Amino acid sequence: MLEKVKGTDLFYQYYSQWISVYKDGAIRKVTMDKYLMTKKWLEKLIPNLIICDLNRITYQQLLNDYAAWHERQTTMDFHHQLKAAILDAVDEGLIDRDPTRKAIIKGKTPKDKKIKYLNQFELHTLLSNLDLKPEVSWDWFILLVAKTGMRFSEALALTPKDFDFSHQILSISKTWDYKGNGGFLPTKNQSSVRKVEIDWQTVIQFSELIKGLPEGSPIFTENKVYNSTVNNILTRHCRDAKIPVISIHGLRHTHASLLLFAGVSIASVARRLGHASMTTTQKTYLHIIQELENKDVDLVMRSLSGLS
């Protein structure tokens, strides 16, 4: 399809074709949606720009116009999604030289994003408020996410065979397409495929709960699930327990935060959460790590003062 492209074609049309050839069927739907959103922004910002007119100035202006609406990291993602297509256009002789070279990435000042999480007392209060009946329910789902720090889609994809009760291990190897029509999907990245240790109480509870359920079928749902459905249930429990209202993803943050405050290493927390690198963990929980560092400084000073 790309052999028919000419330098006088509109750039956004070329980009649309490039996505179809190189990305369709090769990436996850959630990633594909981002490429399609980039295409829509091209239609909005440069509807009349032809391929051969794309140079460093026109490209920088495109980035600047996009940055006026978005934060710097989002603009960086936009740039990366365009760059591969543009370099292919250079290779094909549609553009004389790389217009993305030395591009300056700008963006709106990011909002102060402090993650929401519960402290240990609040989490205990929440879990005590759950109605854990003998049959599978969303309350059991909430408990398991709080105990493991799994992502929403990972927990939805759990089947009975993912539990190794004798070794107290839960295997996470897939996600559930809750934004689509259901069905198993790969994990967010290879690092997300992991084994998570679970405590004995959870082992006893879930060994009874899932007894007799089909080994390869999802425990919590086999259909489309709205994130808001489970979040609404969690919101009700938080309000009943008179604790701060958080989301299911907030339970993941709570899990990680409690581990960090308990002294678990960043590397171990990163592996347990399925982060691709410790950098992700450090960025996400920066304020918690800073609090811990302040505590360490106080501890060091107290230790040193005791030496005199």
GROMACS .gro file of C-alpha atoms in nm:
model
  308
    1MET     CA    1   0.000   0.000   0.000
    2LEU     CA    2   0.282   0.243   0.089
    3GLU     CA    3   0.449   0.204  -0.253
    4LYS     CA    4   0.166   0.414  -0.401
    5VAL     CA    5   0.231   0.709  -0.168
    6LYS     CA    6   0.365   1.027  -0.329
    7GLY     CA    7   0.539   1.323  -0.173
    8THR     CA    8   0.244   1.540  -0.270
    9ASP     CA    9  -0.002   1.333  -0.064
   10LEU     CA   10  -0.139   1.474   0.261
   11PHE     CA   11   0.077   1.376   0.557
   12TYR     CA   12  -0.209   1.267   0.783
   13GLN     CA   13  -0.331   1.030   0.508
   14TYR     CA   14   0.017   0.882   0.475
   15TYR     CA   15   0.031   0.836   0.852
   16SER     CA   16  -0.306   0.659   0.846
   17GLN     CA   17  -0.177   0.417   0.582
   18TRP     CA   18   0.147   0.368   0.775
   19ILE     CA   19  -0.050   0.267   1.086
   20SER     CA   20  -0.251   0.015   0.884
   21VAL     CA   21   0.060  -0.143   0.734
   22TYR     CA   22   0.295  -0.150   1.032
   23LYS     CA   23   0.080  -0.140   1.346
   24ASP     CA   24  -0.256  -0.301   1.273
   25GLY     CA   25  -0.251  -0.651   1.424
   26ALA     CA   26   0.097  -0.605   1.571
   27ILE     CA   27   0.012  -0.406   1.884
   28ARG     CA   28  -0.250  -0.419   2.157
   29LYS     CA   29  -0.579  -0.238   2.103
   30VAL     CA   30  -0.507   0.013   2.379
   31THR     CA   31  -0.180   0.108   2.204
   32MET     CA   32  -0.348   0.115   1.864
   33ASP     CA   33  -0.605   0.358   2.002
   34LYS     CA   34  -0.321   0.596   2.090
   35TYR     CA   35  -0.188   0.588   1.733
   36LEU     CA   36  -0.538   0.654   1.600
   37MET     CA   37  -0.572   0.947   1.840
   38THR     CA   38  -0.243   1.085   1.709
   39LYS     CA   39  -0.386   1.059   1.357
   40LYS     CA   40  -0.691   1.260   1.463
   41TRP     CA   41  -0.467   1.534   1.601
   42LEU     CA   42  -0.281   1.545   1.269
   43GLU     CA   43  -0.611   1.595   1.089
   44LYS     CA   44  -0.691   1.878   1.329
   45LEU     CA   45  -0.353   2.054   1.336
   46ILE     CA   46  -0.210   1.998   0.985
   47PRO     CA   47  -0.503   1.899   0.760
   48ASN     CA   48  -0.344   2.050   0.446
   49LEU     CA   49   0.024   1.970   0.498
   50ILE     CA   50   0.168   1.751   0.222
   51ILE     CA   51   0.447   1.504   0.292
   52CYS     CA   52   0.725   1.678   0.099
   53ASP     CA   53   0.660   2.005   0.287
   54LEU     CA   54   0.735   1.845   0.623
   55ASN     CA   55   1.064   1.999   0.741
   56ARG     CA   56   1.217   2.088   1.078
   57ILE     CA   57   1.021   2.412   1.102
   58THR     CA   58   0.680   2.269   1.008
   59TYR     CA   59   0.741   1.969   1.235
   60GLN     CA   60   0.846   2.187   1.529
   61GLN     CA   61   0.538   2.403   1.477
   62LEU     CA   62   0.324   2.089   1.483
   63LEU     CA   63   0.479   1.985   1.815
   64ASN     CA   64   0.434   2.336   1.955
   65ASP     CA   65   0.067   2.343   1.856
   66TYR     CA   66   0.011   2.002   2.013
   67ALA     CA   67   0.203   2.105   2.328
   68ALA     CA   68  -0.032   2.399   2.377
   69TRP     CA   69  -0.301   2.144   2.466
   70HIS     CA   70  -0.095   1.877   2.643
   71GLU     CA   71   0.166   1.815   2.910
   72ARG     CA   72   0.530   1.760   2.809
   73GLN     CA   73   0.524   1.380   2.857
   74THR     CA   74   0.214   1.350   2.639
   75THR     CA   75   0.384   1.564   2.373
   76MET     CA   76   0.688   1.337   2.393
   77ASP     CA   77   0.465   1.033   2.331
   78PHE     CA   78   0.307   1.213   2.034
   79HIS     CA   79   0.656   1.283   1.894
   80HIS     CA   80   0.763   0.919   1.934
   81GLN     CA   81   0.451   0.789   1.759
   82LEU     CA   82   0.517   1.017   1.463
   83LYS     CA   83   0.893   0.973   1.436
   84ALA     CA   84   0.898   0.613   1.313
   85ALA     CA   85   0.652   0.694   1.034
   86ILE     CA   86   0.848   1.004   0.935
   87LEU     CA   87   1.181   0.818   0.925
   88ASP     CA   88   1.020   0.561   0.696
   89ALA     CA   89   0.909   0.846   0.470
   90VAL     CA   90   1.270   0.971   0.463
   91ASP     CA   91   1.392   0.620   0.372
   92GLU     CA   92   1.138   0.606   0.090
   93GLY     CA   93   1.259   0.940  -0.048
   94LEU     CA   94   0.929   1.115   0.025
   95ILE     CA   95   1.109   1.365   0.254
   96ASP     CA   96   1.461   1.495   0.186
   97ARG     CA   97   1.598   1.482   0.541
   98ASP     CA   98   1.483   1.393   0.893
   99PRO     CA   99   1.258   1.677   1.016
  100THR     CA  100   1.243   1.533   1.369
  101ARG     CA  101   1.616   1.594   1.432
  102LYS     CA  102   1.679   1.822   1.732
  103ALA     CA  103   1.305   1.862   1.792
  104ILE     CA  104   1.225   2.060   2.108
  105ILE     CA  105   0.958   1.900   2.326
  106LYS     CA  106   0.741   2.151   2.510
  107GLY     CA  107   0.414   2.118   2.700
  108LYS     CA  108   0.182   2.253   2.963
  109THR     CA  109   0.301   2.247   3.323
  110PRO     CA  110   0.179   1.917   3.469
  111LYS     CA  111  -0.073   1.930   3.747
  112ASP     CA  112   0.037   1.823   4.091
  113LYS     CA  113  -0.063   1.458   4.089
  114LYS     CA  114  -0.048   1.313   4.435
  115ILE     CA  115  -0.168   0.955   4.430
  116LYS     CA  116  -0.454   0.855   4.653
  117TYR     CA  117  -0.397   0.571   4.895
  118LEU     CA  118  -0.509   0.453   5.237
  119ASN     CA  119  -0.293   0.416   5.545
  120GLN     CA  120  -0.275   0.084   5.726
  121PHE     CA  121  -0.557   0.165   5.972
  122GLU     CA  122  -0.787   0.286   5.692
  123LEU     CA  123  -0.720  -0.024   5.483
  124HIS     CA  124  -0.791  -0.249   5.781
  125THR     CA  125  -1.116  -0.059   5.838
  126LEU     CA  126  -1.213  -0.100   5.472
  127LEU     CA  127  -1.143  -0.474   5.463
  128SER     CA  128  -1.338  -0.524   5.787
  129ASN     CA  129  -1.633  -0.354   5.616
  130LEU     CA  130  -1.641  -0.599   5.322
  131ASP     CA  131  -1.927  -0.850   5.301
  132LEU     CA  132  -1.733  -1.169   5.227
  133LYS     CA  133  -2.001  -1.428   5.165
  134PRO     CA  134  -1.935  -1.791   5.058
  135GLU     CA  135  -1.989  -1.710   4.688
  136VAL     CA  136  -1.773  -1.502   4.452
  137SER     CA  137  -1.849  -1.129   4.464
  138TRP     CA  138  -1.688  -0.794   4.395
  139ASP     CA  139  -1.606  -0.766   4.765
  140TRP     CA  140  -1.372  -1.064   4.724
  141PHE     CA  141  -1.225  -0.889   4.421
  142ILE     CA  142  -1.156  -0.577   4.630
  143LEU     CA  143  -0.989  -0.788   4.899
  144LEU     CA  144  -0.763  -0.965   4.650
  145VAL     CA  145  -0.649  -0.642   4.479
  146ALA     CA  146  -0.572  -0.491   4.820
  147LYS     CA  147  -0.368  -0.798   4.918
  148THR     CA  148  -0.174  -0.830   4.589
  149GLY     CA  149  -0.157  -0.486   4.425
  150MET     CA  150  -0.275  -0.626   4.092
  151ARG     CA  151  -0.405  -0.408   3.811
  152PHE     CA  152  -0.782  -0.412   3.752
  153SER     CA  153  -0.750  -0.602   3.422
  154GLU     CA  154  -0.509  -0.856   3.574
  155ALA     CA  155  -0.744  -0.940   3.860
  156LEU     CA  156  -1.036  -0.982   3.619
  157ALA     CA  157  -0.837  -1.236   3.418
  158LEU     CA  158  -0.760  -1.464   3.715
  159THR     CA  159  -0.870  -1.826   3.686
  160PRO     CA  160  -0.860  -2.101   3.954
  161LYS     CA  161  -0.550  -2.256   3.794
  162ASP     CA  162  -0.357  -1.934   3.855
  163PHE     CA  163  -0.358  -2.012   4.228
  164ASP     CA  164  -0.086  -2.239   4.368
  165PHE     CA  165  -0.215  -2.271   4.722
  166SER     CA  166   0.052  -2.517   4.842
  167HIS     CA  167   0.329  -2.270   4.757
  168GLN     CA  168   0.125  -1.955   4.840
  169ILE     CA  169   0.175  -1.822   4.488
  170LEU     CA  170  -0.057  -1.638   4.249
  171SER     CA  171   0.051  -1.638   3.883
  172ILE     CA  172  -0.028  -1.329   3.676
  173SER     CA  173   0.014  -1.397   3.305
  174LYS     CA  174  -0.276  -1.227   3.125
  175THR     CA  175  -0.536  -0.951   3.142
  176TRP     CA  176  -0.907  -0.925   3.068
  177ASP     CA  177  -1.040  -0.711   2.783
  178TYR     CA  178  -1.285  -0.522   3.001
  179LYS     CA  179  -1.287  -0.220   2.770
  180GLY     CA  180  -1.390  -0.440   2.478
  181ASN     CA  181  -1.617  -0.743   2.471
  182GLY     CA  182  -1.429  -0.957   2.719
  183GLY     CA  183  -1.167  -1.225   2.658
  184PHE     CA  184  -0.807  -1.277   2.758
  185LEU     CA  185  -0.531  -1.040   2.644
  186PRO     CA  186  -0.154  -1.028   2.705
  187THR     CA  187  -0.020  -0.838   3.005
  188LYS     CA  188   0.081  -0.472   2.980
  189ASN     CA  189   0.446  -0.572   2.926
  190GLN     CA  190   0.671  -0.872   2.978
  191SER     CA  191   0.760  -0.754   3.329
  192SER     CA  192   0.391  -0.780   3.419
  193VAL     CA  193   0.410  -1.158   3.385
  194ARG     CA  194   0.500  -1.250   3.742
  195LYS     CA  195   0.432  -1.462   4.048
  196VAL     CA  196   0.298  -1.286   4.358
  197GLU     CA  197   0.325  -1.434   4.705
  198ILE     CA  198  -0.003  -1.442   4.903
  199ASP     CA  199  -0.053  -1.476   5.278
  200TRP     CA  200  -0.199  -1.783   5.446
  201GLN     CA  201  -0.528  -1.614   5.530
  202THR     CA  202  -0.585  -1.536   5.161
  203VAL     CA  203  -0.484  -1.893   5.071
  204ILE     CA  204  -0.744  -2.040   5.308
  205GLN     CA  205  -1.017  -1.797   5.200
  206PHE     CA  206  -0.972  -1.840   4.825
  207SER     CA  207  -0.913  -2.217   4.830
  208GLU     CA  208  -1.265  -2.247   4.971
  209LEU     CA  209  -1.415  -1.972   4.754
  210ILE     CA  210  -1.305  -2.111   4.415
  211LYS     CA  211  -1.345  -2.481   4.495
  212GLY     CA  212  -1.530  -2.650   4.209
  213LEU     CA  213  -1.506  -2.355   3.968
  214PRO     CA  214  -1.388  -2.428   3.609
  215GLU     CA  215  -1.007  -2.429   3.606
  216GLY     CA  216  -0.957  -2.213   3.299
  217SER     CA  217  -1.248  -1.970   3.334
  218PRO     CA  218  -1.227  -1.624   3.490
  219ILE     CA  219  -1.332  -1.623   3.854
  220PHE     CA  220  -1.498  -1.284   3.866
  221THR     CA  221  -1.658  -1.237   3.523
  222GLU     CA  222  -1.683  -1.380   3.172
  223ASN     CA  223  -1.840  -1.070   3.019
  224LYS     CA  224  -1.776  -0.701   2.962
  225VAL     CA  225  -1.713  -0.522   3.291
  226TYR     CA  226  -1.717  -0.150   3.356
  227ASN     CA  227  -1.443  -0.017   3.581
  228SER     CA  228  -1.700   0.223   3.726
  229THR     CA  229  -1.917  -0.068   3.847
  230VAL     CA  230  -1.650  -0.197   4.085
  231ASN     CA  231  -1.534   0.153   4.176
  232ASN     CA  232  -1.889   0.242   4.281
  233ILE     CA  233  -1.899  -0.060   4.513
  234LEU     CA  234  -1.564   0.038   4.660
  235THR     CA  235  -1.681   0.399   4.701
  236ARG     CA  236  -1.985   0.281   4.898
  237HIS     CA  237  -1.765   0.073   5.129
  238CYS     CA  238  -1.526   0.365   5.185
  239ARG     CA  239  -1.814   0.595   5.278
  240ASP     CA  240  -1.972   0.335   5.507
  241ALA     CA  241  -1.635   0.288   5.678
  242LYS     CA  242  -1.587   0.669   5.701
  243ILE     CA  243  -1.248   0.658   5.531
  244PRO     CA  244  -1.117   0.850   5.225
  245VAL     CA  245  -1.276   0.740   4.898
  246ILE     CA  246  -1.028   0.574   4.662
  247SER     CA  247  -1.055   0.377   4.337
  248ILE     CA  248  -0.959   0.018   4.260
  249HIS     CA  249  -0.631   0.155   4.123
  250GLY     CA  250  -0.597   0.339   4.454
  251LEU     CA  251  -0.590  -0.003   4.623
  252ARG     CA  252  -0.286  -0.087   4.409
  253HIS     CA  253  -0.122   0.235   4.530
  254THR     CA  254  -0.221   0.150   4.887
  255HIS     CA  255  -0.061  -0.194   4.858
  256ALA     CA  256   0.265  -0.049   4.725
  257SER     CA  257   0.269   0.232   4.982
  258LEU     CA  258   0.228  -0.002   5.277
  259LEU     CA  259   0.511  -0.221   5.149
  260LEU     CA  260   0.741   0.079   5.111
  261PHE     CA  261   0.656   0.213   5.457
  262ALA     CA  262   0.720  -0.137   5.596
  263GLY     CA  263   1.074  -0.120   5.459
  264VAL     CA  264   1.037  -0.345   5.154
  265SER     CA  265   1.293  -0.250   4.888
  266ILE     CA  266   1.192  -0.055   4.578
  267ALA     CA  267   1.320  -0.343   4.362
  268SER     CA  268   1.090  -0.593   4.537
  269VAL     CA  269   0.790  -0.359   4.515
  270ALA     CA  270   0.859  -0.302   4.144
  271ARG     CA  271   0.865  -0.678   4.077
  272ARG     CA  272   0.549  -0.736   4.278
  273LEU     CA  273   0.361  -0.462   4.089
  274GLY     CA  274   0.491  -0.577   3.751
  275HIS     CA  275   0.665  -0.250   3.670
  276ALA     CA  276   0.901  -0.258   3.372
  277SER     CA  277   1.171  -0.085   3.577
  278MET     CA  278   1.237   0.053   3.923
  279THR     CA  279   1.230   0.400   3.766
  280THR     CA  280   0.854   0.367   3.719
  281THR     CA  281   0.813   0.275   4.086
  282GLN     CA  282   1.036   0.561   4.199
  283LYS     CA  283   0.849   0.817   3.990
  284THR     CA  284   0.505   0.694   4.098
  285TYR     CA  285   0.585   0.680   4.469
  286LEU     CA  286   0.834   0.967   4.486
  287HIS     CA  287   0.660   1.148   4.770
  288ILE     CA  288   0.646   0.830   4.980
  289ILE     CA  289   1.014   0.758   4.915
  290GLN     CA  290   1.095   1.116   5.016
  291GLU     CA  291   0.902   1.070   5.341
  292LEU     CA  292   1.099   0.752   5.410
  293GLU     CA  293   1.427   0.931   5.336
  294ASN     CA  294   1.332   1.203   5.587
  295LYS     CA  295   1.267   0.933   5.846
  296ASP     CA  296   1.607   0.778   5.767
  297VAL     CA  297   1.779   1.114   5.817
  298ASP     CA  298   1.610   1.154   6.157
  299LEU     CA  299   1.717   0.801   6.251
  300VAL     CA  300   2.077   0.869   6.147
  301MET     CA  301   2.088   1.192   6.346
  302ARG     CA  302   1.948   1.024   6.657
  303SER     CA  303   2.203   0.742   6.620
  304LEU     CA  304   2.492   0.984   6.583
  305SER     CA  305   2.384   1.197   6.878
  306GLY     CA  306   2.386   0.885   7.093
  307LEU     CA  307   2.756   0.830   7.024
  308SER     CA  308   2.875   1.127   7.233
   0.00000   0.00000   0.00000
